[in-house]
Every structure is written in C-alpha cells, then in structure tokens.
Short mmCIF file of C-alpha atoms in Angstrom, two decimals:
data_model
loop_
_atom_site.label_atom_id
_atom_site.label_comp_id
_atom_site.label_asym_id
_atom_site.label_seq_id
_atom_site.Cartn_x
_atom_site.Cartn_y
_atom_site.Cartn_z
CA MET A 23 144.64 141.86 -0.38
CA SER A 24 148.35 142.43 0.25
CA ARG A 25 149.70 145.86 1.00
CA ARG A 26 151.58 145.98 -2.31
CA GLY A 27 148.46 144.88 -4.11
CA MET A 28 146.59 147.75 -2.56
CA GLY A 29 149.40 150.07 -3.59
CA ILE A 30 149.07 149.36 -7.31
CA GLY A 31 145.40 148.55 -7.48
CA VAL A 32 142.87 150.85 -9.10
CA LEU A 33 140.81 152.78 -6.58
CA LEU A 34 137.09 152.31 -6.81
CA ILE A 35 136.52 155.96 -6.11
CA GLY A 36 133.60 156.22 -8.45
CA ALA A 37 131.46 154.38 -5.91
CA PHE A 38 130.58 157.57 -4.13
CA VAL A 39 126.86 156.92 -3.50
CA PRO A 40 125.92 154.74 -0.50
CA THR A 41 124.84 151.26 -1.52
CA PRO A 42 121.40 150.03 -0.45
CA LEU A 43 123.08 147.56 1.90
CA ALA A 44 125.14 150.31 3.58
CA THR A 45 122.06 152.50 3.86
CA ALA A 46 120.06 149.69 5.43
CA GLN A 47 122.79 149.00 7.96
CA THR A 48 123.27 152.66 8.88
CA ASP A 49 120.83 154.68 10.95
CA GLU A 50 121.68 158.15 9.67
CA ALA A 51 119.64 159.86 12.34
CA ALA A 52 121.65 158.11 15.05
CA LEU A 53 124.89 158.91 13.25
CA GLY A 54 123.91 162.54 13.02
CA ARG A 55 123.09 162.72 16.72
CA ASP A 56 126.41 161.14 17.67
CA LEU A 57 128.31 163.43 15.32
CA ALA A 58 126.63 166.56 16.63
CA ALA A 59 127.17 165.56 20.26
CA ALA A 60 130.88 164.88 19.70
CA ALA A 61 131.35 168.12 17.76
CA GLU A 62 129.68 170.17 20.51
CA ALA A 63 131.73 168.67 23.36
CA PRO A 64 133.92 171.28 25.10
CA CYS A 65 137.11 169.36 24.33
CA TRP A 66 136.35 169.69 20.60
CA GLN A 67 135.88 173.47 20.45
CA PRO A 68 139.54 174.65 20.52
CA VAL A 69 140.13 172.76 17.29
CA TYR A 70 137.81 175.20 15.53
CA ALA A 71 138.86 178.44 17.21
CA GLU A 72 139.59 181.61 15.28
CA GLY A 73 138.32 180.50 11.87
CA ARG A 74 137.32 183.30 9.49
CA ARG A 75 135.86 181.45 6.52
CA GLY A 76 134.76 178.03 5.36
CA LEU A 77 135.16 175.32 7.95
CA PRO A 78 137.14 176.77 10.85
CA GLY A 79 140.15 174.64 11.61
CA VAL A 80 139.64 172.27 8.72
CA MET A 81 138.20 173.90 5.63
CA GLY A 82 139.26 177.48 6.28
CA GLY A 83 142.64 177.32 4.61
CA PRO A 84 146.13 177.41 6.07
CA ALA A 85 147.36 179.70 8.82
CA ILE A 86 143.99 181.08 9.94
CA VAL A 87 143.46 179.00 13.08
CA ARG A 88 145.37 178.53 16.30
CA GLU A 89 144.93 174.77 16.57
CA ARG A 90 144.28 172.09 13.99
CA CYS A 91 142.27 168.94 13.78
CA GLU A 92 145.28 166.91 14.89
CA ALA A 93 144.33 167.86 18.48
CA PRO A 94 144.16 164.73 20.67
CA ALA A 95 140.50 165.36 21.48
CA THR A 96 139.67 165.27 17.78
CA LEU A 97 141.55 162.04 17.21
CA ARG A 98 139.89 160.39 20.21
CA ALA A 99 136.43 161.46 19.07
CA ALA A 100 137.06 160.21 15.53
CA ARG A 101 138.35 156.84 16.72
CA GLU A 102 135.37 156.40 19.02
CA LEU A 103 132.85 157.18 16.26
CA ALA A 104 134.68 154.81 13.90
CA ARG A 105 134.69 152.05 16.52
CA ARG A 106 131.05 152.53 17.44
CA HIS A 107 129.60 152.59 13.93
CA GLY A 108 132.11 150.58 11.88
CA GLU A 109 132.95 150.86 8.22
CA GLU A 110 129.29 150.53 7.20
CA ALA A 111 128.94 154.21 8.16
CA ALA A 112 131.73 155.33 5.79
CA PRO A 113 129.29 156.58 3.10
CA TYR A 114 127.66 158.83 5.70
CA TRP A 115 130.99 160.23 6.93
CA ALA A 116 132.08 160.86 3.32
CA ARG A 117 128.87 162.72 2.54
CA ARG A 118 129.02 164.85 5.69
CA ALA A 119 132.71 165.61 5.13
CA GLY A 120 131.82 167.00 1.71
CA GLU A 121 128.97 169.22 2.86
CA MET A 122 129.29 172.99 3.01
CA SER A 123 127.23 173.42 6.19
CA THR A 124 127.62 172.52 9.88
CA PRO A 125 131.39 173.16 10.01
CA PRO A 126 132.30 171.28 13.23
CA GLU A 127 130.40 168.18 12.18
CA ARG A 128 132.02 168.32 8.77
CA GLY A 129 135.51 168.31 10.25
CA LEU A 130 134.79 165.46 12.63
CA ALA A 131 133.20 163.47 9.82
CA LEU A 132 136.41 163.83 7.81
CA ALA A 133 138.50 162.69 10.78
CA THR A 134 136.21 159.70 11.33
CA LEU A 135 136.39 158.70 7.68
CA VAL A 136 140.19 158.87 7.89
CA ALA A 137 140.12 156.69 11.01
CA LEU A 138 138.34 154.01 8.96
CA ALA A 139 140.57 154.39 5.90
CA ASP A 140 142.81 151.43 6.69
CA ARG A 141 140.01 149.37 5.10
CA PRO A 142 139.43 149.31 1.33
CA GLY A 143 135.85 150.63 1.26
CA PRO A 144 136.41 153.71 3.44
CA ALA A 145 139.76 154.28 1.71
CA ASP A 146 137.94 154.55 -1.61
CA ARG A 147 135.50 157.04 -0.09
CA LEU A 148 138.36 159.12 1.27
CA ALA A 149 140.12 159.10 -2.10
CA GLY A 150 136.91 160.32 -3.71
CA LEU A 151 136.99 163.33 -1.41
CA LEU A 152 140.68 164.04 -1.81
CA PHE A 153 140.54 164.13 -5.60
CA ASP A 154 137.53 166.46 -5.53
CA GLU A 155 138.59 170.01 -6.48
CA ARG A 156 136.38 171.39 -3.71
CA MET A 157 138.77 169.83 -1.19
CA SER A 158 141.81 171.74 -2.45
CA GLY A 159 142.11 173.77 0.76
CA ASN A 160 141.93 170.69 2.96
CA VAL A 161 144.37 168.23 1.45
CA GLY A 162 147.09 169.02 3.99
CA VAL A 163 144.65 168.63 6.87
CA ALA A 164 143.39 165.29 5.56
CA PHE A 165 146.93 163.95 5.20
CA SER A 166 147.81 165.23 8.65
CA LEU A 167 144.89 163.20 9.97
CA ILE A 168 146.02 160.15 8.01
CA VAL A 169 149.45 160.07 9.61
CA ASP A 170 148.20 161.07 13.07
CA LEU A 171 145.53 158.38 13.14
CA HIS A 172 147.51 155.59 11.46
CA GLY A 173 151.23 156.38 11.82
CA PRO A 174 153.57 154.13 9.79
CA SER A 175 150.68 151.74 9.12
CA ALA A 176 149.33 154.41 6.74
CA ARG A 177 151.81 153.19 4.10
CA PRO A 178 149.31 151.07 2.12
CA LEU A 179 146.80 153.94 1.97
CA LEU A 180 149.47 156.45 0.97
CA GLU A 181 150.76 154.13 -1.74
CA ARG A 182 147.25 153.71 -3.13
CA LEU A 183 146.80 157.48 -3.26
CA VAL A 184 150.16 157.99 -4.97
CA ALA A 185 149.35 155.31 -7.55
CA GLU A 186 145.93 156.81 -8.28
CA ALA A 187 147.32 160.34 -8.51
CA CYS A 188 149.95 159.17 -11.00
CA ARG A 189 147.32 157.36 -13.05
CA ARG A 190 145.20 160.50 -13.23
CA ARG A 191 148.09 162.81 -14.05
CA ARG A 192 149.35 160.53 -16.83
CA ALA A 193 145.93 159.60 -18.22
CA ASN A 194 145.68 162.25 -20.94
CA PRO A 195 149.01 163.71 -22.12
CA GLU A 196 147.12 166.18 -24.34
CA ARG A 197 145.50 167.92 -21.37
CA PRO A 198 147.30 169.57 -18.45
CA PRO A 199 146.86 167.49 -15.28
CA SER A 200 144.74 168.94 -12.51
CA LEU A 201 146.19 170.83 -9.58
CA GLN A 202 144.21 168.62 -7.21
CA SER A 203 145.93 165.46 -8.40
CA PHE A 204 149.29 167.17 -7.89
CA LEU A 205 148.33 168.18 -4.34
CA VAL A 206 147.34 164.61 -3.48
CA LEU A 207 150.47 163.20 -5.11
CA SER A 208 152.87 165.61 -3.44
CA ARG A 209 151.34 165.31 0.05
CA ALA A 210 151.14 161.52 -0.06
CA ALA A 211 154.67 161.25 -1.45
CA GLU A 212 156.04 163.52 1.27
CA LEU A 213 154.54 161.30 3.96
CA LEU A 214 155.88 158.19 2.25
CA GLY A 215 159.29 159.80 2.54
CA ALA A 216 158.72 159.83 6.31
CA VAL A 217 157.19 156.37 6.80
CA GLY A 218 158.11 154.35 3.71
CA ASP A 219 160.19 151.17 3.86
CA GLU A 220 162.24 149.17 1.36
CA GLY A 221 159.05 147.92 -0.27
CA THR A 222 157.83 151.50 -0.64
CA ARG A 223 161.10 152.40 -2.32
CA ASP A 224 160.64 149.60 -4.87
CA PHE A 225 157.04 150.68 -5.39
CA LEU A 226 158.03 154.30 -6.09
CA ARG A 227 160.85 153.27 -8.40
CA GLY A 228 158.40 151.17 -10.38
CA LEU A 229 155.99 154.09 -10.70
CA LEU A 230 158.81 156.38 -11.78
CA ALA A 231 160.04 153.90 -14.39
CA ARG A 232 156.58 153.78 -15.97
CA GLY A 233 156.42 157.56 -16.34
CA GLY A 234 158.64 158.00 -19.38
CA LYS A 235 159.93 161.35 -20.57
CA ALA A 236 158.32 164.58 -19.35
CA ASP A 237 156.57 162.65 -16.60
CA PRO A 238 154.27 165.04 -14.65
CA CYS A 239 154.76 162.85 -11.57
CA ALA A 240 158.54 162.63 -11.60
CA LEU A 241 159.46 165.38 -9.15
CA PRO A 242 157.32 164.28 -6.15
CA LEU A 243 158.34 160.66 -6.70
CA ARG A 244 162.06 161.51 -6.82
CA LEU A 245 161.81 163.69 -3.71
CA ALA A 246 160.08 160.87 -1.84
CA LEU A 247 162.76 158.41 -2.93
CA ASP A 248 165.52 160.78 -1.78
CA ALA A 249 163.83 161.14 1.62
CA ILE A 250 163.40 157.37 2.03
CA ASP A 251 167.02 156.75 1.01
CA ALA A 252 168.24 159.32 3.53
CA ARG A 253 166.14 157.89 6.36
CA LEU A 254 167.01 154.26 5.65
CA SER A 255 170.70 155.18 5.55
CA GLN A 256 170.48 156.09 9.25
CA PRO A 257 171.17 153.54 11.98
CA GLU A 258 168.03 151.50 12.51
CA ALA A 259 167.62 152.79 16.07
CA GLU A 260 167.40 156.38 14.77
CA ARG A 261 164.97 155.89 11.90
CA ALA A 262 161.79 156.25 13.95
CA ALA A 263 162.91 159.61 15.34
CA TRP A 264 163.86 160.73 11.83
CA GLY A 265 160.40 159.76 10.58
CA ARG A 266 158.67 161.68 13.38
CA ASP A 267 160.78 164.74 12.60
CA ALA A 268 159.96 164.45 8.90
CA ILE A 269 156.22 164.33 9.65
CA GLU A 270 156.37 167.42 11.87
CA PHE A 271 158.46 169.17 9.22
CA VAL A 272 156.04 168.61 6.36
CA LYS A 273 153.06 169.59 8.51
CA ALA A 274 154.75 172.88 9.37
CA ARG A 275 155.20 173.51 5.64
CA TRP A 276 151.62 172.57 4.75
CA PHE A 277 149.99 174.70 7.41
CA HIS A 278 152.24 177.73 6.96
CA SER A 279 152.46 178.42 3.26
CA GLY A 280 150.83 180.62 0.70
CA SER A 281 151.77 184.07 2.00
CA ILE A 282 153.49 186.62 -0.21
CA SER A 283 156.87 185.62 1.23
CA ALA A 284 158.45 182.17 1.44
CA GLU A 285 160.71 183.55 4.17
CA ILE A 286 157.70 184.56 6.28
CA ASP A 287 156.15 181.13 5.73
CA ALA A 288 159.34 179.43 6.94
CA CYS A 289 159.58 181.62 10.04
CA ARG A 290 155.93 180.97 10.86
CA GLY A 291 156.45 177.25 10.44
CA ALA A 292 159.47 177.31 12.75
CA GLY A 293 157.48 179.31 15.30
CA TRP A 294 154.58 176.84 15.06
CA LEU A 295 156.92 173.96 15.83
CA ALA A 296 158.54 175.80 18.73
CA GLY A 297 155.15 176.81 20.13
CA ARG A 298 154.10 173.16 20.21
CA GLY A 299 157.30 172.16 21.96
CA VAL A 300 158.61 170.25 18.93
CA ARG A 301 162.39 170.17 18.54
CA LEU A 302 163.64 168.60 15.32
CA GLY A 303 166.78 166.49 15.44
CA VAL A 304 170.07 167.55 13.90
CA PRO A 305 170.40 164.38 11.73
CA PHE A 306 167.05 165.10 10.08
CA LEU A 307 167.66 168.84 9.61
CA ARG A 308 170.91 168.11 7.80
CA PHE A 309 168.89 166.43 5.03
CA PRO A 310 166.96 169.52 3.81
CA LEU A 311 169.95 171.77 4.56
CA SER A 312 172.03 169.63 2.18
CA GLY A 313 170.03 170.87 -0.80
CA ARG A 314 168.15 167.64 -1.49
CA ALA A 315 164.93 169.28 -0.32
CA SER A 316 163.68 172.82 0.23
CA ALA A 317 166.00 174.38 2.80
CA ASP A 318 163.95 177.43 3.87
CA LEU A 319 162.07 175.86 6.77
CA ALA A 320 165.12 173.88 7.92
CA VAL A 321 167.15 177.10 8.03
CA ALA A 322 164.47 178.84 10.10
CA VAL A 323 164.20 175.87 12.48
CA ALA A 324 167.98 175.62 12.90
CA GLY A 325 168.10 179.28 13.88
CA SER A 326 165.07 179.04 16.16
CA GLN A 327 166.58 176.04 17.96
CA ARG A 328 170.03 177.69 18.06
CA GLU A 329 171.61 174.49 16.75
CA ALA A 330 175.35 175.02 17.11
CA ALA A 331 175.96 171.62 15.50
CA LEU A 332 174.46 172.99 12.27
CA ILE A 333 176.75 176.03 11.93
CA PRO A 334 178.76 174.44 9.06
CA ASP A 335 175.52 173.42 7.33
CA LEU A 336 174.06 176.93 7.61
CA ALA A 337 177.28 178.44 6.30
CA ARG A 338 177.13 176.12 3.28
CA VAL A 339 173.52 177.16 2.61
CA ALA A 340 174.55 180.82 2.72
CA GLU A 341 177.35 180.15 0.24
CA ARG A 342 175.30 177.89 -2.02
CA GLN A 343 172.33 180.27 -2.24
CA ARG A 344 174.38 183.48 -2.24
CA GLY A 345 172.42 186.49 -3.42
CA GLY A 346 169.04 184.90 -2.65
CA TYR A 347 166.68 185.18 0.28
CA THR A 348 167.64 181.70 1.55
CA SER A 349 171.23 182.91 1.92
CA SER A 350 170.00 185.87 3.98
CA MET A 351 167.95 183.49 6.12
CA ALA A 352 171.00 181.30 6.75
CA VAL A 353 173.05 184.34 7.74
CA ALA A 354 170.32 185.43 10.16
CA ALA A 355 170.13 181.89 11.58
CA LEU A 356 173.86 181.97 12.30
CA GLY A 357 173.27 185.18 14.20
CA GLN A 358 170.54 183.45 16.22
CA VAL A 359 172.95 180.66 17.13
CA GLY A 360 175.28 183.40 18.31
CA THR A 361 178.30 181.35 19.36
CA ARG A 362 181.90 182.27 18.64
CA GLU A 363 181.95 179.64 15.90
CA ALA A 364 178.83 181.20 14.34
CA MET A 365 180.43 184.67 14.37
CA ASP A 366 183.56 183.24 12.76
CA ALA A 367 181.43 181.66 10.02
CA LEU A 368 179.86 185.07 9.36
CA LEU A 369 183.24 186.81 9.36
CA ALA A 370 184.39 184.31 6.73
CA MET A 371 181.67 185.73 4.46
CA VAL A 372 183.09 189.26 4.70
CA ARG A 373 185.15 189.08 1.54
CA PRO A 374 185.08 190.75 -1.88
CA ASP A 375 183.38 187.89 -3.75
CA PHE A 376 180.43 187.54 -1.32
CA PRO A 377 177.29 189.74 -1.69
CA MET A 378 177.64 191.26 1.78
CA ARG A 379 174.86 193.81 1.40
CA ILE A 380 172.34 191.38 -0.03
CA ALA A 381 172.98 188.46 2.32
CA GLY A 382 173.54 190.67 5.36
CA PRO A 383 176.52 189.23 7.28
CA LEU A 384 177.67 192.73 8.22
CA SER A 385 174.31 193.64 9.75
CA VAL A 386 174.22 190.42 11.78
CA LEU A 387 177.81 190.84 12.95
CA ALA A 388 177.09 194.40 14.04
CA ARG A 389 173.97 193.39 15.96
CA ASP A 390 175.24 190.16 17.53
CA GLY A 391 179.04 190.35 17.51
CA ASP A 392 181.42 190.58 20.46
CA ALA A 393 184.81 192.16 21.11
CA THR A 394 186.56 189.56 18.96
CA THR A 395 184.19 190.39 16.12
CA LEU A 396 184.94 194.09 16.57
CA ARG A 397 188.68 193.53 16.29
CA ALA A 398 188.14 191.59 13.06
CA LEU A 399 185.97 194.36 11.59
CA VAL A 400 188.54 196.99 12.53
CA ARG A 401 191.11 195.05 10.54
CA LEU A 402 188.82 194.35 7.58
CA ALA A 403 187.73 198.01 7.27
CA THR A 404 191.25 198.90 6.12
CA ASP A 405 191.83 195.82 3.96
CA ARG A 406 192.67 197.06 0.44
CA SER A 407 191.42 193.85 -1.17
CA PHE A 408 187.94 195.38 -0.75
CA ASP A 409 186.85 198.29 -2.89
CA ALA A 410 186.06 201.64 -1.29
CA ALA A 411 182.30 200.98 -1.13
CA ASP A 412 182.77 197.65 0.65
CA ARG A 413 185.23 199.19 3.10
CA ALA A 414 182.69 201.90 3.89
CA ASP A 415 180.08 199.22 4.63
CA ILE A 416 182.49 197.35 6.90
CA ALA A 417 183.31 200.59 8.69
CA ALA A 418 179.61 201.26 9.28
CA ALA A 419 179.21 197.79 10.83
CA ARG A 420 182.37 198.36 12.90
CA ASP A 421 181.12 201.69 14.25
CA TYR A 422 177.69 200.29 15.11
CA LEU A 423 179.19 197.31 16.95
CA ALA A 424 181.67 199.53 18.82
CA ALA A 425 178.86 201.81 19.98
CA ARG A 426 176.71 198.86 21.01
CA LEU A 427 179.47 197.18 23.00
CA ALA A 428 180.31 200.48 24.71
CA GLY A 429 176.66 201.08 25.58
CA ARG A 430 176.86 204.56 24.13
CA PRO A 431 173.57 206.41 23.57
CA ALA A 432 174.51 206.85 19.94
CA ALA A 433 173.78 203.17 19.35
CA SER A 434 170.12 203.46 20.38
CA PRO A 435 168.66 205.56 17.53
CA MET A 436 170.53 203.60 14.88
CA GLY A 437 167.68 201.14 14.47
CA ASP A 438 168.05 197.38 14.21
CA GLY A 439 171.49 197.35 12.64
CA PRO A 440 173.93 199.72 10.96
CA GLN A 441 172.94 202.23 8.31
CA PHE A 442 175.15 201.65 5.29
CA PRO A 443 176.24 204.52 3.04
CA PRO A 444 174.23 204.88 -0.18
CA ARG A 445 175.84 203.59 -3.36
#
C-alpha cells in the first residue's frame, strides 16, 4: 500500500481483539517476562520517577514527572522488544498498554507498540488506543513516542490518524464531536507541520476541502498547512533543523500545559527546553512570533535564550497583543535580552497610547535599565504629552532606576521593581 493510500484509507481499528493466528504465534508468558525484565532494568527507572498518580511518566498527566518516556533507554528497550517479537505481538502490547495495573510495563508496552506502528496491523492497534477516551491523558506522550521512534518516516502514520480523526469528527453533525478525536487530530496535525512534505500539504488541503462550512476539523488542518508552508519556504538545507525545532516546541507545549495560567505554562515549557540543553533556532521562532501560531511559548523561549536577533519580533508581539498577558510576556522577554537595543525597544513603548501599567515596560526599564535608560526616563517624566498619572508612573520608574544604579540602600526594600502611585 502506498503512503498516500494509507493516509486516506479507513483504519481497521475495530479489530481490537487478538486473532487466533496472532495468539498462536505469540507466547504471552514469554512476552510478559521480557516486558517485566525490561521495565525493571535500572536504565528504565528514571523515566518513571516522581509520578503521583496513574502511570508515572506516561499515564500520570502532564508536568508531574521529571523525565518522560522519550528517554533514550526507553526507546532502545522498545525497539529491542519490537525486533525480538515482531508485529505478531502487537495485540499483546496493545492490551498491556491499555491496562490500569503494572505501570512501568504499561508504559513500555505503549512504546513497543509505537515502535511497530510503521506497519498497518500495529498501526490499527495504536489508533484503537489513541481514540479511546481512557487515553486522554496520554495522547501527547504517545505522539512524542511516534516522532522519537520514527522521525520524518512517521508521516504515513500521522496522515492516517488525521484522516481517521476527521472522519470521526465529521461523522454525525447532529452530535458534538468527542474531545478525544480533537486531541488526536490536533497532535497529529502539529507533528505533520514539523515533518510533512509537499504530498502532505496536498493531502491536508484535500481533507480541508471536504469539510464544508462549520468544519470541526478546519482549525488544526489550517494550522498544520501554515506550518508546512513556512517550513518548506525555508532553504532546503535549513528545513531539517526547522523540523527538529518544531518537534521540540510542540512537545514543550504538550507536556507543560493545563495549569491555571498560560503564562506559567509557557515559562515552564521554556525552562524544560533549556534544562534539556535544547536551543531553538531564530528562523523557527519567528514563525510563532509572527502571529500565525500561539506566541506564548515562543516569547518565553526567546527571552530565556536572550535572542537579540528577535528584539524586533518581541516588540511587535508587545504592540500586537497590547493590554494582554502575552504583551507583558514580550516586554519581560525584552528585559531578559537586556541589550541596548532591547532597552530602546522598551523605551519606545513609553508613550501615551500604550498601556504602560498593564504591559509593564516601566517596571522592566527600572529593573534592567542603564544610565542611558535613566536619562530617557528623566526626560519623559516631564513630557507634557503624558497625563499627570502617567508622568507620576514614569517618575517612580526613574527614581527606582536612579537608586539602583547608585547602589543606594533605598533601592533594596523597594521589592522587585518600582512601586507606582495608586490611581
């Protein structure tokens, strides 16, 4: 079967019970012994550290473990089990991956099933798991395994999953589509944005054209197309690096989301990338910063990496999102960059039509500014184009910065930034 044929074919995910032939060819006792031995190996344990509920590291939900099942030891163990037992064991791995007991074995079974999923039978078994509502907390982990184990060659599998998710979401217009089908669609589409080719673009356009008005699949498909267009517009020599950055980016979003604050999620994601030694490239970061994708994580990463090349992009985000938390994040990121150009970009926001209190350029200038910044604030504090309340705020930032630069004790108890007069 061709890759495109797999992409539009109907998944046989109803075949969820092992066939007699598969059962005859599979010694489940031997599989269980191999699975338990691999899961108990010392190199496997860090993957499941710090879990508090469910399956630590795989089924426990986002942001509750230190390390995830993308650890090299996990991938090696999964590949070895897949090689040793072949695709005939896929029904066993699917069953064990869906069990609620023996957490380490369950996670390794999922990874092993994913390792086999470049073949139609195991791919159907994996799809059966992914569309099961009980797997809602593990969709991101499963897709992380897909791209880690298969890389760009995961395209046919991802296309099949996108096609099946669209079929399910469009099947009954009278009933609201399930959240699980949306999770599968959005995760698979995001990865296609990172690894898709010209054929993938045609495939997604075809799916989108069949959706009609009020298509419940339109948004993930359009976002994936935008990402593919942006990546393929790069010089061919740079596309692979862009794709790797895109994969790391979406993983950081998947594994650091769901808190009460999108800003906290973005900062955690940026910290997770930095802690793993991952530095995203400027060409890729410009794509989400441009507004064609969610900018929050890109803003946090740009600040964490102190990307001076992205100062104009961060300034545009602050202007475009003015009054919102993303604008405040962009202002803070400019402060993290901390160069003269970054301070000048912040000073350009000190004007009557910009929400200076909400977005925070004055606080950042007071905390991170230099003597040149101080001279600018001295001038702006007497500028009559500002109303009296704004001038008082500028004066508070000026006084804080002057005390900080002079090293006066008065700067110490002021807290992390100037205290603005009440309004």
